Amino acid sequence: MESDWLQRLPAGRQNLYDTGEMICRPGMAHNRIFMLNSGSARICLSAEHRELTLGCLKPGSIYVTHTRAWVESLEPTSITSWPIEQLTLLIVEAPEIAITAMREIGKMLQQATTLIEDLAFRSVESRLARYLLLEESTQQCQTIQLTGQTELLASLLGTSRQTLSTLLNRMIRDGLVARPDRQHLILLDTQRLQQLASVS
Amino acid sequence: MESDWLQRLPAGRQNLYDTGEMICRPGMAHNRIFMLNSGSARICLSAEHRELTLGCLKPGSIYVTHTRAWVESLEPTSITSWPIEQLTLLIVEAPEIAITAMREIGKMLQQATTLIEDLAFRSVESRLARYLLLEESTQQCQTIQLTGQTELLASLLGTSRQTLSTLLNRMIRDGLVARPDRQHLILLDTQRLQQLASVS
DNA sequence: TCCACACTGTCAGCTGGCTGACAGAATCGT
DNA sequence: ACGATTCTGTCAGCCAGCTGACAGTGTGGA
């Protein structure tokens, strides 16, 4: 749906990135809007020795470079980008684009709000439970596929590798979830997970 | 500048609120855009027994009701509101409005990012220092005016009343700031505050 | 097949910040 | 002018989660 209007833009610049390369970093020279064609990337904030992943970009996702966040490719990734001024011009010509774009930004704001709520009010365990339930409903299957390893998930939940590992293994011991193999998790006791997710 | 284009909208609905009244709460029936005419209000998230203030609205500020946040008036306040659909229609007719609106939303996203960074990476003391320095540069004067009392500032920094009080008084004892009276603070040692703000 | 290296689990120790409690200061209504 | 109410400062006790350390488990290359 979004790609629909992006295709009407004049031809953009193509770029390829290797695993781990930075697609953009804060304070980059030019303000561009880009769409991810293939591969995947994570949006993250970072400080001294910590990182927090705000979200992941998949093929079709749109993002802008002028943020205070970094974007790092997680696998070989290709993007198409345009200077932001072209978007402004196009909006004048085809206003319905603006509405779509605003909806996109709104979604991001929504996501940011959720994250703020989580960080401010909820324990790591609760955040983990919420994440699991959310993933279950996003991927239709009840066996959920983890992206990357512990480290990445930890930074997605805003915690340390160790804490996440401990918590996850406790959940397994308590029979809330099972892990058939490294990359997959099965939610066994949705009831109790929901309880964990809502309380504190 | 924003009020400029809002005035071109068809006449909106006027509403008055007393101190402490809720202007909007999450999951409200209709999705409206509003502008604050007079008074002030705070945007906040809340859980069981805690609250986090995301920001304050002043005369001229624009906001929408469909968020997961609450908006509470801090003093007798008047707003004008329009159903969100009217904005959509107007964008089609006068596209430059969209650009302004997107800039507004962008600013909010920026603010949200800062908050996330703060909550995830920084200590309360550091956040307090940042806040003070920011207020100093916003209000031109170096004697800064506090809005509301300790409780409100605490929730703005995402901490408890007690912690904030302790920290602030320690800063006073250490000569970083002075407090001529309840409602005002003078920054004495900007240098050290900057240090606190950047580290940890 | 074996070594190197990256990922994972777990533990002990520490600490920032929360909570509840309470006394002192301001402010307000009548 | 004096109770009542709200706001403020401070303290002791507690705990979630961070850190560093280290052993165990994969996994891949030559």
GROMACS .gro file of C-alpha atoms (C1' of nucleotides) in nm:
model
  460
    1MET     CA    1   0.000   0.000   0.000
    2GLU     CA    2   0.274   0.249   0.084
    3SER     CA    3   0.497   0.128  -0.196
    4ASP     CA    4   0.213   0.231  -0.422
    5TRP     CA    5   0.277   0.600  -0.384
    6LEU     CA    6   0.651   0.570  -0.343
    7GLN     CA    7   0.669   0.431  -0.695
    8ARG     CA    8   0.533   0.756  -0.826
    9LEU     CA    9   0.837   0.939  -0.694
   10PRO     CA   10   1.117   1.015  -0.937
   11ALA     CA   11   1.381   0.742  -0.947
   12GLY     CA   12   1.568   0.715  -0.618
   13ARG     CA   13   1.924   0.623  -0.532
   14GLN     CA   14   2.002   0.254  -0.471
   15ASN     CA   15   2.237   0.138  -0.196
   16LEU     CA   16   2.359  -0.198  -0.072
   17TYR     CA   17   2.477  -0.277   0.279
   18ASP     CA   18   2.651  -0.575   0.432
   19THR     CA   19   2.552  -0.737   0.759
   20GLY     CA   20   2.632  -0.503   1.044
   21GLU     CA   21   2.686  -0.196   0.827
   22MET     CA   22   2.524   0.130   0.931
   23ILE     CA   23   2.257   0.252   0.694
   24CYS     CA   24   2.236   0.577   0.878
   25ARG     CA   25   2.368   0.739   1.192
   26PRO     CA   26   2.254   1.047   1.384
   27GLY     CA   27   2.363   1.379   1.242
   28MET     CA   28   2.416   1.253   0.891
   29ALA     CA   29   2.466   1.518   0.629
   30HIS     CA   30   2.144   1.488   0.432
   31ASN     CA   31   1.791   1.429   0.519
   32ARG     CA   32   1.656   1.148   0.303
   33ILE     CA   33   1.353   0.925   0.303
   34PHE     CA   34   1.417   0.562   0.217
   35MET     CA   35   1.246   0.233   0.159
   36LEU     CA   36   1.399  -0.104   0.233
   37ASN     CA   37   1.382  -0.331  -0.074
   38SER     CA   38   1.529  -0.653   0.066
   39GLY     CA   39   1.706  -0.774   0.377
   40SER     CA   40   1.632  -0.630   0.721
   41ALA     CA   41   1.762  -0.367   0.957
   42ARG     CA   42   1.719  -0.249   1.311
   43ILE     CA   43   1.656   0.101   1.435
   44CYS     CA   44   1.842   0.165   1.756
   45LEU     CA   45   1.950   0.421   2.009
   46SER     CA   46   2.287   0.382   2.170
   47ALA     CA   47   2.485   0.511   2.462
   48GLU     CA   48   2.833   0.430   2.590
   49HIS     CA   49   2.799   0.059   2.637
   50ARG     CA   50   2.432   0.001   2.595
   51GLU     CA   51   2.188  -0.019   2.310
   52LEU     CA   52   1.815  -0.014   2.274
   53THR     CA   53   1.644  -0.142   1.964
   54LEU     CA   54   1.335   0.059   1.874
   55GLY     CA   55   1.218  -0.173   1.602
   56CYS     CA   56   1.306  -0.361   1.288
   57LEU     CA   57   1.262  -0.266   0.924
   58LYS     CA   58   1.147  -0.526   0.676
   59PRO     CA   59   1.114  -0.511   0.297
   60GLY     CA   60   0.865  -0.234   0.221
   61SER     CA   61   0.930  -0.038   0.541
   62ILE     CA   62   0.983   0.334   0.512
   63TYR     CA   63   1.209   0.545   0.726
   64VAL     CA   64   1.387   0.879   0.734
   65THR     CA   65   1.748   0.952   0.812
   66HIS     CA   66   1.716   1.271   1.014
   67THR     CA   67   1.637   1.090   1.339
   68ARG     CA   68   1.856   1.061   1.648
   69ALA     CA   69   1.857   0.685   1.593
   70TRP     CA   70   2.099   0.456   1.411
   71VAL     CA   71   1.989   0.210   1.148
   72GLU     CA   72   2.201  -0.103   1.116
   73SER     CA   73   2.155  -0.377   0.858
   74LEU     CA   74   2.106  -0.723   1.004
   75GLU     CA   75   2.178  -0.905   0.678
   76PRO     CA   76   2.277  -0.799   0.327
   77THR     CA   77   2.024  -0.526   0.259
   78SER     CA   78   1.925  -0.300  -0.027
   79ILE     CA   79   1.747   0.033   0.001
   80THR     CA   80   1.620   0.305  -0.228
   81SER     CA   81   1.636   0.661  -0.103
   82TRP     CA   82   1.526   1.008  -0.206
   83PRO     CA   83   1.611   1.351  -0.071
   84ILE     CA   84   1.334   1.457   0.165
   85GLU     CA   85   1.259   1.768  -0.043
   86GLN     CA   86   1.116   1.552  -0.317
   87LEU     CA   87   0.856   1.419  -0.079
   88THR     CA   88   0.753   1.772   0.007
   89LEU     CA   89   0.714   1.856  -0.362
   90LEU     CA   90   0.513   1.548  -0.429
   91ILE     CA   91   0.277   1.613  -0.143
   92VAL     CA   92   0.183   1.939  -0.308
   93GLU     CA   93   0.100   1.756  -0.629
   94ALA     CA   94  -0.070   1.449  -0.484
   95PRO     CA   95  -0.209   1.529  -0.140
   96GLU     CA   96  -0.340   1.183  -0.059
   97ILE     CA   97   0.024   1.083  -0.015
   98ALA     CA   98   0.042   1.308   0.287
   99ILE     CA   99  -0.238   1.123   0.455
  100THR     CA  100  -0.065   0.790   0.407
  101ALA     CA  101   0.263   0.931   0.531
  102MET     CA  102   0.098   1.084   0.836
  103ARG     CA  103  -0.058   0.751   0.915
  104GLU     CA  104   0.290   0.593   0.897
  105ILE     CA  105   0.439   0.849   1.132
  106GLY     CA  106   0.140   0.813   1.360
  107LYS     CA  107   0.207   0.442   1.381
  108MET     CA  108   0.564   0.513   1.485
  109LEU     CA  109   0.450   0.755   1.750
  110GLN     CA  110   0.213   0.491   1.879
  111GLN     CA  111   0.500   0.244   1.896
  112ALA     CA  112   0.719   0.494   2.074
  113THR     CA  113   0.444   0.554   2.329
  114THR     CA  114   0.420   0.183   2.399
  115LEU     CA  115   0.793   0.167   2.453
  116ILE     CA  116   0.786   0.462   2.690
  117GLU     CA  117   0.506   0.302   2.886
  118ASP     CA  118   0.701  -0.021   2.907
  119LEU     CA  119   1.023   0.140   3.020
  120ALA     CA  120   0.853   0.359   3.274
  121PHE     CA  121   0.601   0.123   3.428
  122ARG     CA  122   0.676  -0.238   3.359
  123SER     CA  123   0.930  -0.491   3.478
  124VAL     CA  124   1.152  -0.674   3.232
  125GLU     CA  125   0.956  -0.994   3.291
  126SER     CA  126   0.633  -0.820   3.207
  127ARG     CA  127   0.783  -0.671   2.892
  128LEU     CA  128   0.905  -1.012   2.786
  129ALA     CA  129   0.560  -1.163   2.833
  130ARG     CA  130   0.404  -0.882   2.629
  131TYR     CA  131   0.659  -0.931   2.356
  132LEU     CA  132   0.591  -1.303   2.335
  133LEU     CA  133   0.216  -1.257   2.317
  134LEU     CA  134   0.254  -0.987   2.055
  135GLU     CA  135   0.480  -1.201   1.840
  136GLU     CA  136   0.238  -1.489   1.867
  137SER     CA  137  -0.043  -1.280   1.728
  138THR     CA  138   0.177  -1.122   1.460
  139GLN     CA  139   0.313  -1.448   1.328
  140GLN     CA  140  -0.009  -1.650   1.308
  141CYS     CA  141   0.154  -1.971   1.431
  142GLN     CA  142   0.185  -2.039   1.807
  143THR     CA  143   0.542  -2.154   1.760
  144ILE     CA  144   0.716  -1.822   1.736
  145GLN     CA  145   1.036  -1.759   1.548
  146LEU     CA  146   1.298  -1.548   1.723
  147THR     CA  147   1.490  -1.291   1.521
  148GLY     CA  148   1.862  -1.298   1.596
  149GLN     CA  149   2.000  -1.414   1.928
  150THR     CA  150   1.957  -1.329   2.291
  151GLU     CA  151   2.161  -1.012   2.267
  152LEU     CA  152   1.926  -0.862   2.008
  153LEU     CA  153   1.609  -0.953   2.191
  154ALA     CA  154   1.759  -0.813   2.510
  155SER     CA  155   1.823  -0.479   2.347
  156LEU     CA  156   1.472  -0.487   2.205
  157LEU     CA  157   1.337  -0.521   2.558
  158GLY     CA  158   1.580  -0.266   2.695
  159THR     CA  159   1.759  -0.504   2.927
  160SER     CA  160   2.087  -0.694   2.951
  161ARG     CA  161   2.167  -1.026   2.788
  162GLN     CA  162   2.208  -1.194   3.125
  163THR     CA  163   1.882  -1.078   3.275
  164LEU     CA  164   1.688  -1.186   2.969
  165SER     CA  165   1.855  -1.526   2.964
  166THR     CA  166   1.775  -1.587   3.330
  167LEU     CA  167   1.415  -1.476   3.294
  168LEU     CA  168   1.352  -1.679   2.981
  169ASN     CA  169   1.495  -1.993   3.137
  170ARG     CA  170   1.282  -1.942   3.443
  171MET     CA  171   0.976  -1.926   3.221
  172ILE     CA  172   1.082  -2.251   3.058
  173ARG     CA  173   1.136  -2.418   3.396
  174ASP     CA  174   0.795  -2.296   3.512
  175GLY     CA  175   0.633  -2.440   3.199
  176LEU     CA  176   0.511  -2.112   3.057
  177VAL     CA  177   0.697  -2.165   2.732
  178ALA     CA  178   0.902  -2.438   2.566
  179ARG     CA  179   1.201  -2.407   2.336
  180PRO     CA  180   1.224  -2.690   2.084
  181ASP     CA  181   1.539  -2.533   1.945
  182ARG     CA  182   1.746  -2.217   1.969
  183GLN     CA  183   1.543  -2.016   1.723
  184HIS     CA  184   1.191  -2.113   1.826
  185LEU     CA  185   0.963  -2.077   2.123
  186ILE     CA  186   0.623  -2.229   2.194
  187LEU     CA  187   0.382  -2.049   2.424
  188LEU     CA  188   0.229  -2.308   2.655
  189ASP     CA  189   0.044  -2.108   2.917
  190THR     CA  190  -0.100  -1.801   2.747
  191GLN     CA  191  -0.317  -1.739   3.051
  192ARG     CA  192  -0.029  -1.689   3.292
  193LEU     CA  193   0.171  -1.496   3.034
  194GLN     CA  194  -0.117  -1.254   2.998
  195GLN     CA  195  -0.121  -1.213   3.372
  196LEU     CA  196   0.251  -1.139   3.381
  197ALA     CA  197   0.210  -0.895   3.094
  198SER     CA  198  -0.061  -0.691   3.259
  199VAL     CA  199   0.055  -0.677   3.619
  200SER     CA  200   0.351  -0.459   3.717
  201MET     CA  201   0.237   2.994   1.267
  202GLU     CA  202   0.029   2.684   1.311
  203SER     CA  203  -0.275   2.879   1.423
  204ASP     CA  204  -0.256   3.039   1.084
  205TRP     CA  205  -0.384   2.735   0.901
  206LEU     CA  206  -0.610   2.619   1.178
  207GLN     CA  207  -0.807   2.938   1.139
  208ARG     CA  208  -0.894   2.835   0.788
  209LEU     CA  209  -1.078   2.531   0.920
  210PRO     CA  210  -1.455   2.553   0.958
  211ALA     CA  211  -1.561   2.672   1.302
  212GLY     CA  212  -1.472   2.421   1.571
  213ARG     CA  213  -1.635   2.322   1.897
  214GLN     CA  214  -1.541   2.517   2.209
  215ASN     CA  215  -1.491   2.350   2.546
  216LEU     CA  216  -1.396   2.469   2.893
  217TYR     CA  217  -1.226   2.262   3.160
  218ASP     CA  218  -1.159   2.319   3.528
  219THR     CA  219  -0.829   2.252   3.697
  220GLY     CA  220  -0.769   1.879   3.712
  221GLU     CA  221  -1.040   1.788   3.463
  222MET     CA  222  -0.956   1.540   3.189
  223ILE     CA  223  -0.963   1.689   2.842
  224CYS     CA  224  -0.925   1.348   2.693
  225ARG     CA  225  -0.861   0.993   2.800
  226PRO     CA  226  -0.748   0.687   2.604
  227GLY     CA  227  -1.017   0.514   2.400
  228MET     CA  228  -1.243   0.814   2.378
  229ALA     CA  229  -1.530   0.783   2.134
  230HIS     CA  230  -1.423   1.026   1.866
  231ASN     CA  231  -1.102   1.117   1.710
  232ARG     CA  232  -1.064   1.493   1.718
  233ILE     CA  233  -0.786   1.742   1.665
  234PHE     CA  234  -0.777   2.032   1.906
  235MET     CA  235  -0.597   2.352   1.986
  236LEU     CA  236  -0.554   2.494   2.331
  237ASN     CA  237  -0.675   2.856   2.347
  238SER     CA  238  -0.591   2.947   2.704
  239GLY     CA  239  -0.475   2.779   3.020
  240SER     CA  240  -0.244   2.478   3.018
  241ALA     CA  241  -0.259   2.102   3.026
  242ARG     CA  242  -0.034   1.803   3.063
  243ILE     CA  243  -0.014   1.496   2.845
  244CYS     CA  244   0.045   1.188   3.054
  245LEU     CA  245   0.058   0.813   3.061
  246SER     CA  246  -0.060   0.636   3.369
  247ALA     CA  247  -0.048   0.298   3.535
  248GLU     CA  248  -0.181   0.170   3.866
  249HIS     CA  249  -0.017   0.413   4.101
  250ARG     CA  250   0.231   0.589   3.882
  251GLU     CA  251   0.222   0.857   3.621
  252LEU     CA  252   0.457   0.988   3.360
  253THR     CA  253   0.412   1.329   3.205
  254LEU     CA  254   0.510   1.339   2.840
  255GLY     CA  255   0.482   1.711   2.803
  256CYS     CA  256   0.272   2.019   2.856
  257LEU     CA  257   0.037   2.200   2.622
  258LYS     CA  258   0.034   2.580   2.618
  259PRO     CA  259  -0.193   2.824   2.435
  260GLY     CA  260  -0.151   2.754   2.063
  261SER     CA  261  -0.049   2.391   2.107
  262ILE     CA  262  -0.215   2.132   1.890
  263TYR     CA  263  -0.297   1.777   1.985
  264VAL     CA  264  -0.515   1.484   1.886
  265THR     CA  265  -0.740   1.275   2.106
  266HIS     CA  266  -0.681   0.930   1.961
  267THR     CA  267  -0.358   0.870   2.158
  268ARG     CA  268  -0.303   0.625   2.442
  269ALA     CA  269  -0.227   0.924   2.663
  270TRP     CA  270  -0.445   1.129   2.895
  271VAL     CA  271  -0.466   1.505   2.877
  272GLU     CA  272  -0.540   1.682   3.204
  273SER     CA  273  -0.595   2.054   3.246
  274LEU     CA  274  -0.362   2.218   3.496
  275GLU     CA  275  -0.569   2.533   3.532
  276PRO     CA  276  -0.899   2.657   3.387
  277THR     CA  277  -0.848   2.586   3.020
  278SER     CA  278  -1.032   2.642   2.696
  279ILE     CA  279  -0.990   2.445   2.375
  280THR     CA  280  -1.131   2.440   2.025
  281SER     CA  281  -1.169   2.104   1.856
  282TRP     CA  282  -1.262   1.961   1.518
  283PRO     CA  283  -1.336   1.607   1.406
  284ILE     CA  284  -1.020   1.464   1.250
  285GLU     CA  285  -1.193   1.401   0.919
  286GLN     CA  286  -1.210   1.774   0.855
  287LEU     CA  287  -0.833   1.790   0.869
  288THR     CA  288  -0.809   1.516   0.611
  289LEU     CA  289  -1.045   1.704   0.380
  290LEU     CA  290  -0.857   2.026   0.423
  291ILE     CA  291  -0.526   1.865   0.343
  292VAL     CA  292  -0.662   1.769   0.006
  293GLU     CA  293  -0.758   2.129  -0.060
  294ALA     CA  294  -0.456   2.304   0.089
  295PRO     CA  295  -0.158   2.068   0.087
  296GLU     CA  296   0.089   2.299   0.255
  297ILE     CA  297  -0.107   2.232   0.572
  298ALA     CA  298   0.008   1.873   0.561
  299ILE     CA  299   0.370   1.978   0.567
  300THR     CA  300   0.315   2.191   0.875
  301ALA     CA  301   0.126   1.914   1.046
  302MET     CA  302   0.393   1.660   0.962
  303ARG     CA  303   0.653   1.889   1.109
  304GLU     CA  304   0.446   1.908   1.428
  305ILE     CA  305   0.417   1.530   1.453
  306GLY     CA  306   0.785   1.498   1.375
  307LYS     CA  307   0.865   1.724   1.666
  308MET     CA  308   0.661   1.501   1.893
  309LEU     CA  309   0.839   1.192   1.768
  310GLN     CA  310   1.169   1.365   1.837
  311GLN     CA  311   1.053   1.443   2.189
  312ALA     CA  312   0.942   1.085   2.242
  313THR     CA  313   1.281   0.960   2.126
  314THR     CA  314   1.455   1.183   2.377
  315LEU     CA  315   1.235   1.049   2.652
  316ILE     CA  316   1.306   0.690   2.554
  317GLU     CA  317   1.677   0.761   2.553
  318ASP     CA  318   1.651   0.918   2.895
  319LEU     CA  319   1.451   0.636   3.048
  320ALA     CA  320   1.671   0.367   2.899
  321PHE     CA  321   2.017   0.511   2.949
  322ARG     CA  322   2.026   0.789   3.198
  323SER     CA  323   2.001   0.818   3.576
  324VAL     CA  324   1.742   1.041   3.735
  325GLU     CA  325   2.011   1.288   3.836
  326SER     CA  326   2.130   1.313   3.479
  327ARG     CA  327   1.777   1.364   3.353
  328LEU     CA  328   1.723   1.638   3.608
  329ALA     CA  329   2.040   1.816   3.498
  330ARG     CA  330   1.933   1.793   3.134
  331TYR     CA  331   1.592   1.928   3.220
  332LEU     CA  332   1.735   2.226   3.404
  333LEU     CA  333   1.973   2.314   3.123
  334LEU     CA  334   1.694   2.279   2.868
  335GLU     CA  335   1.461   2.502   3.064
  336GLU     CA  336   1.734   2.761   3.101
  337SER     CA  337   1.776   2.784   2.726
  338THR     CA  338   1.400   2.777   2.660
  339GLN     CA  339   1.315   3.053   2.903
  340GLN     CA  340   1.584   3.307   2.814
  341CYS     CA  341   1.648   3.408   3.173
  342GLN     CA  342   1.892   3.207   3.389
  343THR     CA  343   1.647   3.211   3.677
  344ILE     CA  344   1.411   2.941   3.569
  345GLN     CA  345   1.047   2.921   3.661
  346LEU     CA  346   0.916   2.583   3.771
  347THR     CA  347   0.574   2.474   3.649
  348GLY     CA  348   0.367   2.321   3.927
  349GLN     CA  349   0.518   2.151   4.228
  350THR     CA  350   0.762   1.873   4.295
  351GLU     CA  351   0.511   1.602   4.216
  352LEU     CA  352   0.461   1.729   3.861
  353LEU     CA  353   0.829   1.769   3.786
  354ALA     CA  354   0.891   1.423   3.926
  355SER     CA  355   0.639   1.270   3.690
  356LEU     CA  356   0.793   1.469   3.406
  357LEU     CA  357   1.128   1.308   3.485
  358GLY     CA  358   0.973   0.967   3.536
  359THR     CA  359   1.068   0.937   3.900
  360SER     CA  360   0.911   0.962   4.244
  361ARG     CA  361   0.849   1.278   4.440
  362GLN     CA  362   1.088   1.169   4.712
  363THR     CA  363   1.380   1.088   4.488
  364LEU     CA  364   1.348   1.417   4.305
  365SER     CA  365   1.328   1.612   4.628
  366THR     CA  366   1.640   1.445   4.765
  367LEU     CA  367   1.837   1.496   4.444
  368LEU     CA  368   1.736   1.858   4.406
  369ASN     CA  369   1.830   1.939   4.762
  370ARG     CA  370   2.164   1.771   4.717
  371MET     CA  371   2.228   1.991   4.414
  372ILE     CA  372   2.144   2.294   4.624
  373ARG     CA  373   2.377   2.181   4.903
  374ASP     CA  374   2.655   2.121   4.652
  375GLY     CA  375   2.608   2.470   4.509
  376LEU     CA  376   2.500   2.363   4.162
  377VAL     CA  377   2.175   2.553   4.184
  378ALA     CA  378   2.005   2.794   4.424
  379ARG     CA  379   1.640   2.830   4.505
  380PRO     CA  380   1.541   3.186   4.596
  381ASP     CA  381   1.184   3.068   4.645
  382ARG     CA  382   0.963   2.767   4.587
  383GLN     CA  383   0.886   2.843   4.228
  384HIS     CA  384   1.226   2.950   4.101
  385LEU     CA  385   1.568   2.803   4.052
  386ILE     CA  386   1.898   2.965   3.957
  387LEU     CA  387   2.160   2.760   3.781
  388LEU     CA  388   2.495   2.840   3.940
  389ASP     CA  389   2.735   2.586   3.799
  390THR     CA  390   2.633   2.519   3.439
  391GLN     CA  391   2.964   2.344   3.383
  392ARG     CA  392   2.906   2.071   3.636
  393LEU     CA  393   2.541   2.039   3.539
  394GLN     CA  394   2.646   1.975   3.182
  395GLN     CA  395   2.880   1.709   3.307
  396LEU     CA  396   2.605   1.541   3.506
  397ALA     CA  397   2.374   1.562   3.206
  398SER     CA  398   2.609   1.390   2.967
  399VAL     CA  399   2.763   1.120   3.184
  400SER     CA  400   2.562   0.809   3.286
  401DT     C1'  401   3.883  -3.398   1.366
  402DC     C1'  402   4.034  -3.055   1.642
  403DC     C1'  403   4.086  -2.572   1.752
  404DA     C1'  404   3.902  -2.119   1.773
  405DC     C1'  405   3.544  -1.832   1.848
  406DA     C1'  406   3.090  -1.691   1.929
  407DC     C1'  407   2.679  -1.772   2.196
  408DT     C1'  408   2.447  -1.912   2.633
  409DG     C1'  409   2.347  -2.003   3.136
  410DT     C1'  410   2.428  -1.889   3.598
  411DC     C1'  411   2.600  -1.691   4.002
  412DA     C1'  412   2.765  -1.340   4.362
  413DG     C1'  413   2.788  -0.867   4.470
  414DC     C1'  414   2.639  -0.409   4.427
  415DT     C1'  415   2.345  -0.007   4.380
  416DG     C1'  416   1.987   0.324   4.208
  417DG     C1'  417   1.569   0.420   4.295
  418DC     C1'  418   1.112   0.283   4.498
  419DT     C1'  419   0.814   0.258   4.916
  420DG     C1'  420   0.616   0.390   5.342
  421DA     C1'  421   0.639   0.673   5.726
  422DC     C1'  422   0.661   1.087   5.958
  423DA     C1'  423   0.776   1.554   6.098
  424DG     C1'  424   0.826   2.032   5.949
  425DA     C1'  425   0.673   2.425   5.630
  426DA     C1'  426   0.336   2.670   5.344
  427DT     C1'  427  -0.100   2.798   5.221
  428DC     C1'  428  -0.584   2.864   5.262
  429DG     C1'  429  -1.054   2.930   5.426
  430DT     C1'  430  -1.344   3.124   5.753
  431DA     C1'  431  -0.539   3.404   6.370
  432DC     C1'  432  -0.571   2.937   6.389
  433DG     C1'  433  -0.695   2.477   6.260
  434DA     C1'  434  -0.699   2.206   5.821
  435DT     C1'  435  -0.501   2.071   5.429
  436DT     C1'  436  -0.159   2.029   5.110
  437DC     C1'  437   0.328   2.036   5.002
  438DT     C1'  438   0.814   1.926   5.119
  439DG     C1'  439   1.240   1.701   5.317
  440DT     C1'  440   1.448   1.300   5.493
  441DC     C1'  441   1.530   0.854   5.642
  442DA     C1'  442   1.546   0.324   5.674
  443DG     C1'  443   1.451  -0.091   5.434
  444DC     C1'  444   1.404  -0.335   5.027
  445DC     C1'  445   1.451  -0.528   4.562
  446DA     C1'  446   1.494  -0.542   4.043
  447DG     C1'  447   1.822  -0.543   3.748
  448DC     C1'  448   2.310  -0.433   3.623
  449DT     C1'  449   2.800  -0.595   3.611
  450DG     C1'  450   3.179  -0.902   3.575
  451DA     C1'  451   3.331  -1.355   3.576
  452DC     C1'  452   3.346  -1.804   3.427
  453DA     C1'  453   3.212  -2.256   3.272
  454DG     C1'  454   2.937  -2.501   2.925
  455DT     C1'  455   2.763  -2.552   2.454
  456DG     C1'  456   2.746  -2.487   1.966
  457DT     C1'  457   2.931  -2.407   1.518
  458DG     C1'  458   3.251  -2.342   1.144
  459DG     C1'  459   3.689  -2.363   0.910
  460DA     C1'  460   4.101  -2.590   0.750
   0.00000   0.00000   0.00000
